[in-house]
Amino acid sequence: MSAEREAPGEDSIRVVCRFRPLNDAEERAGSKFVVKFPPGTDDQCINLGGKVYMFDKVFKPNASQEKVYNEAAKSIVKDVLMGYNGTIFAYGQTSSVSKVNLSVHEDKNRIPYVKGVTERFVTSPEEVFEVIEEGKANRHIAVTNMNEHSSRSHSVFLINVKQENLENQKKLSGKLYLVDLAGSEKVSKTGAEGTVLDEAKNINKSLSALGNVISALADGNKSHIPYRDSKLTRILQESLGGNARTTIVTCCSPASFNEAETKTTLDFGRRAKTIKNAVTVNEELTAEEWKRRYEKEKEKAQRYKTKLEIAEAELNRWRSGESVGQEEQINLRDAMDVSTISVDLTPVAPVAPVLPPVVAAPAVRADWDSERERLYQQLDDKDEEINQQSQLVEKLKEQMMEQEELIGATRRDYESLQQEMNRIQAENESAKEEVKEVLQALEELAVNYDQKSQEVEAKNRDNETVNEELSQRQSQLNSTLSELAQ
């Protein structure tokens, strides 16, 4: 039975809050227990200074280590054994709680690579504890006013669990990050000086960078997450917004002396609770599956190239002033909906326990190691080819998106020009009608003018006749007057 490779699923970061009892110094100083745990909230609610905080779980000062493990960490450990990545990390101000010291560890790919990391191959729990002790010995602590054993560095312990099903050769790997952060500090309270003060500044700087990453992820701003602002956030990149199921243990003090720091820690946890990671099973592909994936990526790249050529042809038609009908226009969204990686794989059956290694002769073991290295190299080469094809696909996607935007803009410009032409034609038709009316009016005026001109001419002739008669009569009058005068 074959199925698609499991798609990443969203998984919210779990945040639990743990309070310790008042310590001797706080009791001697008269500090009060200011935290309230409202009844009937199923241990998920805290009231501090009249403000209510909700978390996945709240552990009161009397909670045992076993209770904390069972309710905060056990499910993460089980998930790691099922092939998921998991992270458990403690966060809080200095002196808030006595935390486990962990050593730095990275996987074989060195992503991200941190100088000075210690990597050990272990085959038993006892060997794991030996590595933890080694890490504890390397960790620097110092005495401050708030903590007699203040951690002066962050610590990361990574257990990389690899499994193989001997029946179908399917391989699973899960990484368990155990992260112990140095406590945030106010210099005015810790009284740090000299080297300890410099360490405090570096600690607070990296914790500030972590807070910025949490805020960016909580705000839903996926365009830029400032993971690169510190080594700490680079290491935790997979745990915060990446491929890991994560539980954050916020460690708090209930003392009134530390109320401000406790509120800051609770606000940090509340923001982190809104972050969602995309988790998926880490399954190592076989050579045949790598080949199939490579072929699919090549086929997909070819499809994108073909789509791009069609889009360019359509764009040229638009640019040349040709109208492209709706049925001829390419729909690039169809190409964009294709998943980048889609591989047919047989689901992994429950992983069988790995049998103890068979003792082989040194020469045979050397041959095995050589063959394994050769196969790993082949897989690395294929992986590189797949990465190149994936990058090509992404580049083609970007080009196709640009072409789609350009085609869309050209279509809009063409439609705008068409609308303008229609408007001008309508105005032209309207102007023609107006000119026609004006011409008719001018013709009527011309006819009237001619008529009036003829009337004026007739009147002028009449006036001339009357003037002539008047002249004659005047002459006669003058003659008569002359005769009378004699």
Short mmCIF file of C-alpha atoms in Angstrom, two decimals:
data_model
loop_
_atom_site.label_atom_id
_atom_site.label_comp_id
_atom_site.label_asym_id
_atom_site.label_seq_id
_atom_site.Cartn_x
_atom_site.Cartn_y
_atom_site.Cartn_z
CA MET A 1 0.00 0.00 0.00
CA SER A 2 1.48 3.35 -1.03
CA ALA A 3 0.66 6.80 0.25
CA GLU A 4 1.89 10.34 -0.03
CA ARG A 5 4.68 11.40 2.27
CA GLU A 6 3.11 12.88 5.38
CA ALA A 7 2.48 16.60 4.99
CA PRO A 8 3.62 18.96 7.76
CA GLY A 9 0.93 19.66 10.33
CA GLU A 10 0.53 22.69 12.57
CA ASP A 11 1.29 22.15 16.23
CA SER A 12 1.09 24.93 18.82
CA ILE A 13 3.95 25.38 21.26
CA ARG A 14 2.92 24.15 24.70
CA VAL A 15 3.80 26.43 27.60
CA VAL A 16 3.79 25.28 31.20
CA CYS A 17 4.60 27.42 34.21
CA ARG A 18 6.40 26.20 37.31
CA PHE A 19 6.73 28.09 40.61
CA ARG A 20 9.25 27.26 43.27
CA PRO A 21 8.74 27.88 47.01
CA LEU A 22 10.14 30.99 48.71
CA ASN A 23 13.82 30.44 49.49
CA ASP A 24 15.48 31.18 52.83
CA ALA A 25 16.90 34.52 51.73
CA GLU A 26 13.49 35.75 50.57
CA GLU A 27 11.82 34.66 53.80
CA ARG A 28 14.50 36.38 55.91
CA ALA A 29 14.01 39.56 53.86
CA GLY A 30 10.26 39.45 54.54
CA SER A 31 9.30 38.83 50.92
CA LYS A 32 5.70 37.68 50.46
CA PHE A 33 4.14 34.93 48.32
CA VAL A 34 2.25 37.13 45.83
CA VAL A 35 1.08 34.54 43.28
CA LYS A 36 -2.48 33.17 43.45
CA PHE A 37 -3.79 29.96 41.92
CA PRO A 38 -7.56 30.39 41.31
CA PRO A 39 -9.57 27.27 42.23
CA GLY A 40 -11.52 25.35 39.62
CA THR A 41 -9.17 26.22 36.73
CA ASP A 42 -7.67 22.73 36.37
CA ASP A 43 -4.20 24.09 37.22
CA GLN A 44 -4.05 26.26 34.11
CA CYS A 45 -4.49 29.72 35.58
CA ILE A 46 -2.33 32.22 37.52
CA ASN A 47 -3.28 35.52 39.14
CA LEU A 48 -0.46 37.98 39.73
CA GLY A 49 -1.14 41.57 40.72
CA GLY A 50 -4.75 41.28 39.56
CA LYS A 51 -3.75 40.06 36.08
CA VAL A 52 -4.76 36.54 35.00
CA TYR A 53 -2.47 34.35 32.87
CA MET A 54 -3.58 31.11 31.16
CA PHE A 55 -1.15 28.29 30.27
CA ASP A 56 -1.35 24.64 29.24
CA LYS A 57 -0.35 23.67 32.77
CA VAL A 58 0.62 25.42 35.99
CA PHE A 59 2.76 23.62 38.56
CA LYS A 60 2.52 24.80 42.15
CA PRO A 61 5.58 24.86 44.42
CA ASN A 62 4.76 21.41 45.83
CA ALA A 63 4.77 19.71 42.39
CA SER A 64 7.26 16.84 42.13
CA GLN A 65 9.83 16.38 39.38
CA GLU A 66 7.99 13.24 38.27
CA LYS A 67 4.71 15.17 37.92
CA VAL A 68 6.43 17.86 35.85
CA TYR A 69 8.01 15.24 33.60
CA ASN A 70 4.80 13.25 33.09
CA GLU A 71 2.69 16.29 32.19
CA ALA A 72 5.25 18.47 30.37
CA ALA A 73 7.95 16.28 28.85
CA LYS A 74 6.81 12.66 28.51
CA SER A 75 4.69 13.23 25.39
CA ILE A 76 7.62 15.00 23.69
CA VAL A 77 9.91 12.05 24.37
CA LYS A 78 7.35 9.63 22.92
CA ASP A 79 7.01 11.80 19.81
CA VAL A 80 10.79 11.72 19.29
CA LEU A 81 10.66 7.92 19.31
CA MET A 82 7.97 8.15 16.59
CA GLY A 83 10.29 10.14 14.33
CA TYR A 84 9.38 13.72 15.26
CA ASN A 85 11.70 16.42 16.53
CA GLY A 86 11.01 17.64 20.05
CA THR A 87 12.23 20.45 22.27
CA ILE A 88 11.93 21.08 25.97
CA PHE A 89 13.48 24.22 27.30
CA ALA A 90 13.40 26.10 30.57
CA TYR A 91 13.16 29.88 30.64
CA GLY A 92 13.08 32.28 33.54
CA GLN A 93 14.88 34.90 35.60
CA THR A 94 17.96 34.03 37.57
CA SER A 95 17.23 32.35 40.93
CA SER A 96 13.76 31.33 39.74
CA VAL A 97 14.45 27.60 39.94
CA SER A 98 17.36 25.17 40.07
CA LYS A 99 17.58 23.79 36.51
CA VAL A 100 19.35 20.84 34.95
CA ASN A 101 22.71 21.64 33.33
CA LEU A 102 23.01 20.48 29.72
CA SER A 103 25.82 20.22 27.18
CA VAL A 104 25.91 21.62 23.64
CA HIS A 105 25.28 19.16 20.78
CA GLU A 106 24.60 19.43 17.07
CA ASP A 107 23.66 16.98 14.36
CA LYS A 108 26.08 15.64 11.73
CA ASN A 109 25.03 18.24 9.16
CA ARG A 110 26.24 21.06 11.41
CA ILE A 111 23.16 23.20 10.81
CA PRO A 112 23.71 25.60 12.48
CA TYR A 113 27.37 24.92 13.20
CA VAL A 114 28.68 26.08 16.57
CA LYS A 115 32.38 25.95 17.30
CA GLY A 116 33.40 23.90 20.29
CA VAL A 117 30.40 21.60 20.30
CA THR A 118 30.85 18.16 21.80
CA GLU A 119 29.42 15.17 19.98
CA ARG A 120 29.35 11.65 21.37
CA PHE A 121 28.03 8.34 20.06
CA VAL A 122 26.11 6.59 22.83
CA THR A 123 24.46 3.20 23.07
CA SER A 124 23.01 3.20 26.59
CA PRO A 125 21.39 5.55 29.15
CA GLU A 126 24.54 5.34 31.26
CA GLU A 127 26.61 6.80 28.44
CA VAL A 128 24.06 9.59 28.04
CA PHE A 129 24.45 10.50 31.71
CA GLU A 130 28.22 10.51 31.31
CA VAL A 131 27.90 13.10 28.53
CA ILE A 132 25.57 15.18 30.73
CA GLU A 133 28.12 15.15 33.54
CA GLU A 134 30.78 16.22 31.06
CA GLY A 135 28.61 19.13 30.05
CA LYS A 136 27.96 20.10 33.65
CA ALA A 137 31.68 20.17 34.32
CA ASN A 138 32.20 22.54 31.38
CA ARG A 139 29.47 24.97 32.37
CA HIS A 140 30.45 28.14 34.13
CA ILE A 141 28.62 29.30 37.27
CA ALA A 142 29.15 32.28 39.56
CA VAL A 143 27.77 33.72 42.81
CA THR A 144 25.39 36.72 42.56
CA ASN A 145 23.09 38.45 45.04
CA MET A 146 20.14 36.54 43.59
CA ASN A 147 21.63 33.07 43.06
CA GLU A 148 24.58 31.32 44.68
CA HIS A 149 24.90 29.03 41.64
CA SER A 150 24.01 31.35 38.77
CA SER A 151 24.54 29.80 35.33
CA ARG A 152 26.76 32.04 33.20
CA SER A 153 25.92 30.41 29.88
CA HIS A 154 23.11 28.73 27.99
CA SER A 155 23.23 24.99 27.54
CA VAL A 156 21.83 22.75 24.80
CA PHE A 157 21.77 18.97 24.94
CA LEU A 158 20.65 17.15 21.81
CA ILE A 159 19.80 13.47 21.63
CA ASN A 160 19.59 12.25 18.04
CA VAL A 161 17.60 9.00 17.95
CA LYS A 162 17.93 6.87 14.80
CA GLN A 163 15.84 3.78 14.12
CA GLU A 164 15.54 1.26 11.30
CA ASN A 165 12.78 -1.17 10.49
CA LEU A 166 14.64 -4.35 9.56
CA GLU A 167 11.67 -5.69 7.60
CA ASN A 168 11.22 -2.85 5.11
CA GLN A 169 14.49 -0.90 5.64
CA LYS A 170 12.57 2.27 6.50
CA LYS A 171 14.55 4.63 8.70
CA LEU A 172 13.31 7.19 11.19
CA SER A 173 15.23 9.84 13.07
CA GLY A 174 14.08 12.16 15.82
CA LYS A 175 15.97 14.90 17.60
CA LEU A 176 15.30 15.79 21.23
CA TYR A 177 16.57 19.23 22.24
CA LEU A 178 16.93 19.81 25.97
CA VAL A 179 17.65 23.50 26.43
CA ASP A 180 18.60 25.19 29.69
CA LEU A 181 18.80 28.97 29.37
CA ALA A 182 20.85 31.11 31.73
CA GLY A 183 18.56 33.34 33.78
CA SER A 184 17.77 36.91 32.78
CA GLU A 185 19.21 39.39 35.26
CA LYS A 186 18.87 42.96 36.50
CA VAL A 187 22.35 44.15 37.33
CA SER A 188 21.00 46.38 40.07
CA LYS A 189 19.67 43.29 41.87
CA THR A 190 22.45 40.79 41.14
CA GLY A 191 25.32 43.13 41.99
CA ALA A 192 27.36 41.63 39.14
CA GLU A 193 30.79 43.16 38.51
CA GLY A 194 33.74 42.66 36.15
CA THR A 195 33.66 39.43 34.16
CA VAL A 196 30.34 38.39 35.71
CA LEU A 197 28.85 41.72 34.60
CA ASP A 198 30.06 41.16 31.01
CA GLU A 199 28.55 37.67 31.09
CA ALA A 200 25.27 39.12 32.36
CA LYS A 201 25.20 41.58 29.44
CA ASN A 202 25.77 38.77 26.91
CA ILE A 203 23.10 36.61 28.57
CA ASN A 204 20.55 39.42 28.53
CA LYS A 205 21.43 40.28 24.92
CA SER A 206 20.78 36.72 23.70
CA LEU A 207 17.57 36.49 25.75
CA SER A 208 16.45 39.80 24.25
CA ALA A 209 17.07 38.34 20.77
CA LEU A 210 15.01 35.30 21.79
CA GLY A 211 12.21 37.60 22.93
CA ASN A 212 12.28 39.40 19.56
CA VAL A 213 11.96 36.07 17.72
CA ILE A 214 9.04 35.05 19.96
CA SER A 215 7.32 38.42 19.37
CA ALA A 216 7.79 38.22 15.58
CA LEU A 217 6.37 34.69 15.47
CA ALA A 218 3.50 35.60 17.82
CA ASP A 219 2.60 38.58 15.62
CA GLY A 220 2.37 36.25 12.62
CA ASN A 221 5.16 38.12 10.79
CA LYS A 222 6.59 35.26 8.77
CA SER A 223 8.33 37.56 6.29
CA HIS A 224 11.27 38.20 8.61
CA ILE A 225 12.06 36.35 11.80
CA PRO A 226 15.35 37.62 13.36
CA TYR A 227 16.86 34.19 14.04
CA ARG A 228 20.32 35.44 13.02
CA ASP A 229 20.50 38.06 15.77
CA SER A 230 22.18 35.59 18.12
CA LYS A 231 23.67 32.09 18.21
CA LEU A 232 21.00 31.05 20.69
CA THR A 233 18.13 31.86 18.31
CA ARG A 234 19.95 30.16 15.43
CA ILE A 235 20.22 26.96 17.47
CA LEU A 236 16.54 27.18 18.50
CA GLN A 237 15.31 28.05 14.99
CA GLU A 238 13.91 24.57 14.38
CA SER A 239 12.21 24.58 17.78
CA LEU A 240 10.53 27.97 17.33
CA GLY A 241 8.36 28.08 14.23
CA GLY A 242 10.13 25.11 12.61
CA ASN A 243 9.84 21.32 12.49
CA ALA A 244 9.61 20.39 16.17
CA ARG A 245 7.06 19.77 18.88
CA THR A 246 8.06 22.18 21.61
CA THR A 247 7.26 22.61 25.29
CA ILE A 248 8.51 25.69 27.14
CA VAL A 249 8.82 25.50 30.90
CA THR A 250 8.68 29.04 32.31
CA CYS A 251 10.35 29.01 35.71
CA CYS A 252 9.09 31.69 38.09
CA SER A 253 9.64 33.02 41.58
CA PRO A 254 6.53 33.65 43.74
CA ALA A 255 8.33 36.32 45.84
CA SER A 256 7.18 39.94 45.92
CA PHE A 257 10.84 40.96 45.52
CA ASN A 258 10.84 39.34 42.05
CA GLU A 259 7.30 40.32 40.99
CA ALA A 260 8.43 42.47 38.04
CA GLU A 261 10.70 39.72 36.67
CA THR A 262 7.96 37.11 37.14
CA LYS A 263 5.49 39.24 35.13
CA THR A 264 8.07 39.56 32.33
CA THR A 265 8.54 35.78 32.28
CA LEU A 266 4.77 35.15 32.23
CA ASP A 267 4.30 37.63 29.36
CA PHE A 268 7.05 35.80 27.46
CA GLY A 269 5.25 32.48 27.95
CA ARG A 270 1.89 33.93 26.92
CA ARG A 271 3.34 35.21 23.63
CA ALA A 272 5.14 31.91 22.97
CA LYS A 273 1.88 30.01 23.45
CA THR A 274 0.48 31.51 20.22
CA ILE A 275 3.32 30.18 18.02
CA LYS A 276 2.60 27.28 15.69
CA ASN A 277 5.26 24.88 14.39
CA ALA A 278 5.00 22.78 11.22
CA VAL A 279 5.87 19.26 12.36
CA THR A 280 6.45 16.17 10.25
CA VAL A 281 8.04 12.77 10.66
CA ASN A 282 11.75 12.62 9.78
CA GLU A 283 11.99 9.68 7.43
CA GLU A 284 15.20 8.83 5.61
CA LEU A 285 14.54 8.08 1.96
CA THR A 286 16.01 5.06 0.23
CA ALA A 287 18.13 5.43 -2.92
CA GLU A 288 15.12 4.43 -5.06
CA GLU A 289 12.94 7.01 -3.37
CA TRP A 290 15.59 9.69 -3.84
CA LYS A 291 15.69 8.81 -7.53
CA ARG A 292 11.91 8.99 -7.82
CA ARG A 293 11.91 12.33 -6.07
CA TYR A 294 14.65 13.62 -8.37
CA GLU A 295 12.73 12.57 -11.47
CA LYS A 296 9.58 14.26 -10.20
CA GLU A 297 11.49 17.48 -9.55
CA LYS A 298 12.92 17.37 -13.08
CA GLU A 299 9.47 16.79 -14.55
CA LYS A 300 8.07 19.65 -12.50
CA ALA A 301 10.85 21.98 -13.62
CA GLN A 302 10.10 21.10 -17.24
CA ARG A 303 6.41 21.86 -16.72
CA TYR A 304 7.31 25.24 -15.28
CA LYS A 305 9.57 25.97 -18.27
CA THR A 306 6.76 25.11 -20.68
CA LYS A 307 4.31 27.30 -18.76
CA LEU A 308 6.83 30.13 -18.76
CA GLU A 309 7.32 29.90 -22.53
CA ILE A 310 3.54 30.05 -23.08
CA ALA A 311 3.30 33.02 -20.71
CA GLU A 312 6.07 34.85 -22.56
CA ALA A 313 4.32 34.23 -25.89
CA GLU A 314 1.08 35.64 -24.50
CA LEU A 315 2.94 38.66 -23.09
CA ASN A 316 4.49 39.39 -26.49
CA ARG A 317 1.03 39.30 -28.08
CA TRP A 318 -0.27 41.79 -25.51
CA ARG A 319 2.77 44.03 -26.04
CA SER A 320 2.25 44.03 -29.79
CA GLY A 321 -1.27 45.38 -29.26
CA GLU A 322 -3.03 42.10 -30.00
CA SER A 323 -6.01 41.15 -27.87
CA VAL A 324 -5.78 37.67 -26.29
CA GLY A 325 -9.10 35.96 -25.76
CA GLN A 326 -10.09 34.58 -22.37
CA GLU A 327 -9.91 30.99 -23.64
CA GLU A 328 -6.34 31.58 -24.84
CA GLN A 329 -5.03 33.21 -21.65
CA ILE A 330 -2.76 31.04 -19.51
CA ASN A 331 -3.71 30.42 -15.90
CA LEU A 332 -0.41 30.38 -14.01
CA ARG A 333 -2.16 29.64 -10.71
CA ASP A 334 -2.63 26.06 -11.83
CA ALA A 335 1.16 25.67 -11.94
CA MET A 336 1.64 27.41 -8.61
CA ASP A 337 -0.64 24.96 -6.79
CA VAL A 338 1.74 22.05 -7.41
CA SER A 339 3.50 21.05 -4.19
CA THR A 340 7.27 21.45 -4.25
CA ILE A 341 7.90 17.99 -2.85
CA SER A 342 5.44 15.17 -3.29
CA VAL A 343 6.82 11.68 -3.07
CA ASP A 344 4.96 8.39 -3.09
CA LEU A 345 6.17 6.42 -0.13
CA THR A 346 5.03 3.38 1.74
CA PRO A 347 4.11 4.42 5.28
CA VAL A 348 6.44 3.21 7.95
CA ALA A 349 5.16 0.39 10.04
CA PRO A 350 5.83 0.46 13.79
CA VAL A 351 9.57 0.47 14.08
CA ALA A 352 11.05 -2.79 15.22
CA PRO A 353 13.76 -2.68 17.90
CA VAL A 354 17.25 -2.43 16.43
CA LEU A 355 19.13 -5.66 17.02
CA PRO A 356 22.59 -5.62 18.60
CA PRO A 357 25.31 -5.18 15.95
CA VAL A 358 26.87 -8.37 14.59
CA VAL A 359 30.56 -8.63 15.41
CA ALA A 360 32.50 -8.77 12.16
CA ALA A 361 36.13 -9.17 11.25
CA PRO A 362 38.05 -5.87 10.93
CA ALA A 363 38.54 -6.34 7.18
CA VAL A 364 34.83 -7.03 6.64
CA ARG A 365 33.89 -4.09 8.85
CA ALA A 366 36.24 -1.87 6.87
CA ASP A 367 34.54 -2.98 3.65
CA TRP A 368 31.15 -2.27 5.16
CA ASP A 369 32.25 1.18 6.30
CA SER A 370 33.71 1.93 2.88
CA GLU A 371 30.55 0.80 1.10
CA ARG A 372 28.39 2.79 3.50
CA GLU A 373 30.47 5.91 2.91
CA ARG A 374 30.18 5.39 -0.85
CA LEU A 375 26.40 5.04 -0.62
CA TYR A 376 26.15 8.08 1.64
CA GLN A 377 28.22 10.02 -0.89
CA GLN A 378 25.86 8.96 -3.67
CA LEU A 379 22.91 10.07 -1.58
CA ASP A 380 24.62 13.40 -0.88
CA ASP A 381 25.23 13.88 -4.60
CA LYS A 382 21.60 13.10 -5.39
CA ASP A 383 20.48 15.35 -2.57
CA GLU A 384 22.56 18.16 -4.05
CA GLU A 385 20.98 17.58 -7.47
CA ILE A 386 17.54 17.64 -5.89
CA ASN A 387 18.37 20.85 -4.07
CA GLN A 388 19.52 22.40 -7.35
CA GLN A 389 16.33 21.28 -9.07
CA SER A 390 14.29 22.64 -6.16
CA GLN A 391 16.11 25.95 -6.41
CA LEU A 392 15.46 25.98 -10.16
CA VAL A 393 11.78 25.28 -9.53
CA GLU A 394 11.62 28.14 -7.02
CA LYS A 395 13.38 30.45 -9.47
CA LEU A 396 10.96 29.44 -12.22
CA LYS A 397 8.09 30.03 -9.83
CA GLU A 398 9.36 33.53 -9.17
CA GLN A 399 9.80 34.19 -12.89
CA MET A 400 6.30 32.88 -13.60
CA MET A 401 4.87 35.06 -10.86
CA GLU A 402 6.67 38.07 -12.35
CA GLN A 403 5.38 37.13 -15.83
CA GLU A 404 1.88 36.75 -14.44
CA GLU A 405 2.08 40.18 -12.81
CA LEU A 406 3.43 41.66 -16.06
CA ILE A 407 0.72 39.97 -18.13
CA GLY A 408 -1.89 41.13 -15.64
CA ALA A 409 -0.59 44.70 -15.84
CA THR A 410 -0.57 44.54 -19.64
CA ARG A 411 -4.12 43.19 -19.62
CA ARG A 412 -5.22 46.01 -17.33
CA ASP A 413 -3.46 48.61 -19.52
CA TYR A 414 -5.13 47.15 -22.62
CA GLU A 415 -8.55 47.19 -20.97
CA SER A 416 -7.94 50.75 -19.77
CA LEU A 417 -6.97 51.85 -23.30
CA GLN A 418 -10.01 50.06 -24.72
CA GLN A 419 -12.26 51.88 -22.27
CA GLU A 420 -10.61 55.21 -23.17
CA MET A 421 -11.09 54.54 -26.87
CA ASN A 422 -14.75 53.70 -26.29
CA ARG A 423 -15.16 56.93 -24.34
CA ILE A 424 -13.48 58.97 -27.10
CA GLN A 425 -15.66 57.31 -29.75
CA ALA A 426 -18.79 58.11 -27.74
CA GLU A 427 -17.66 61.71 -27.34
CA ASN A 428 -16.91 61.85 -31.09
CA GLU A 429 -20.42 60.63 -31.95
CA SER A 430 -21.88 63.18 -29.57
CA ALA A 431 -19.73 65.94 -31.14
CA LYS A 432 -20.93 64.92 -34.62
CA GLU A 433 -24.54 65.37 -33.55
CA GLU A 434 -23.74 68.76 -32.07
CA VAL A 435 -21.92 69.86 -35.28
CA LYS A 436 -24.89 68.71 -37.36
CA GLU A 437 -27.25 70.80 -35.27
CA VAL A 438 -24.92 73.80 -35.55
CA LEU A 439 -24.73 73.44 -39.33
CA GLN A 440 -28.50 73.30 -39.57
CA ALA A 441 -28.75 76.42 -37.47
CA LEU A 442 -26.17 78.15 -39.69
CA GLU A 443 -28.13 77.20 -42.80
CA GLU A 444 -31.30 78.67 -41.32
CA LEU A 445 -29.39 81.82 -40.41
CA ALA A 446 -28.01 82.05 -43.97
CA VAL A 447 -31.54 81.76 -45.45
CA ASN A 448 -32.81 84.41 -43.05
CA TYR A 449 -29.86 86.58 -43.91
CA ASP A 450 -30.61 86.34 -47.61
CA GLN A 451 -34.25 87.21 -47.03
CA LYS A 452 -33.36 90.19 -44.90
CA SER A 453 -30.76 91.29 -47.41
CA GLN A 454 -33.38 91.28 -50.17
CA GLU A 455 -35.77 93.21 -47.96
CA VAL A 456 -33.06 95.79 -47.25
CA GLU A 457 -32.32 96.16 -50.94
CA ALA A 458 -36.03 96.67 -51.68
CA LYS A 459 -36.27 99.29 -48.97
CA ASN A 460 -33.17 101.01 -50.31
CA ARG A 461 -34.75 101.16 -53.77
CA ASP A 462 -37.96 102.56 -52.27
CA ASN A 463 -35.93 105.14 -50.37
CA GLU A 464 -34.15 106.16 -53.55
CA THR A 465 -37.48 106.57 -55.37
CA VAL A 466 -38.86 108.63 -52.51
CA ASN A 467 -35.70 110.77 -52.44
CA GLU A 468 -36.00 111.39 -56.18
CA GLU A 469 -39.67 112.42 -55.81
CA LEU A 470 -38.72 114.57 -52.86
CA SER A 471 -36.00 116.28 -54.92
CA GLN A 472 -38.43 116.94 -57.75
CA ARG A 473 -41.07 118.37 -55.44
CA GLN A 474 -38.41 120.47 -53.74
CA SER A 475 -37.39 121.88 -57.08
CA GLN A 476 -41.01 122.62 -57.91
CA LEU A 477 -41.46 124.27 -54.52
CA ASN A 478 -38.41 126.42 -55.03
CA SER A 479 -39.71 127.49 -58.50
CA THR A 480 -43.10 128.37 -57.09
CA LEU A 481 -41.52 130.43 -54.29
CA SER A 482 -39.45 132.32 -56.83
CA GLU A 483 -42.46 133.15 -58.92
CA LEU A 484 -44.37 134.40 -55.91
CA ALA A 485 -41.47 136.54 -54.91
CA GLN A 486 -41.53 138.38 -58.23
#
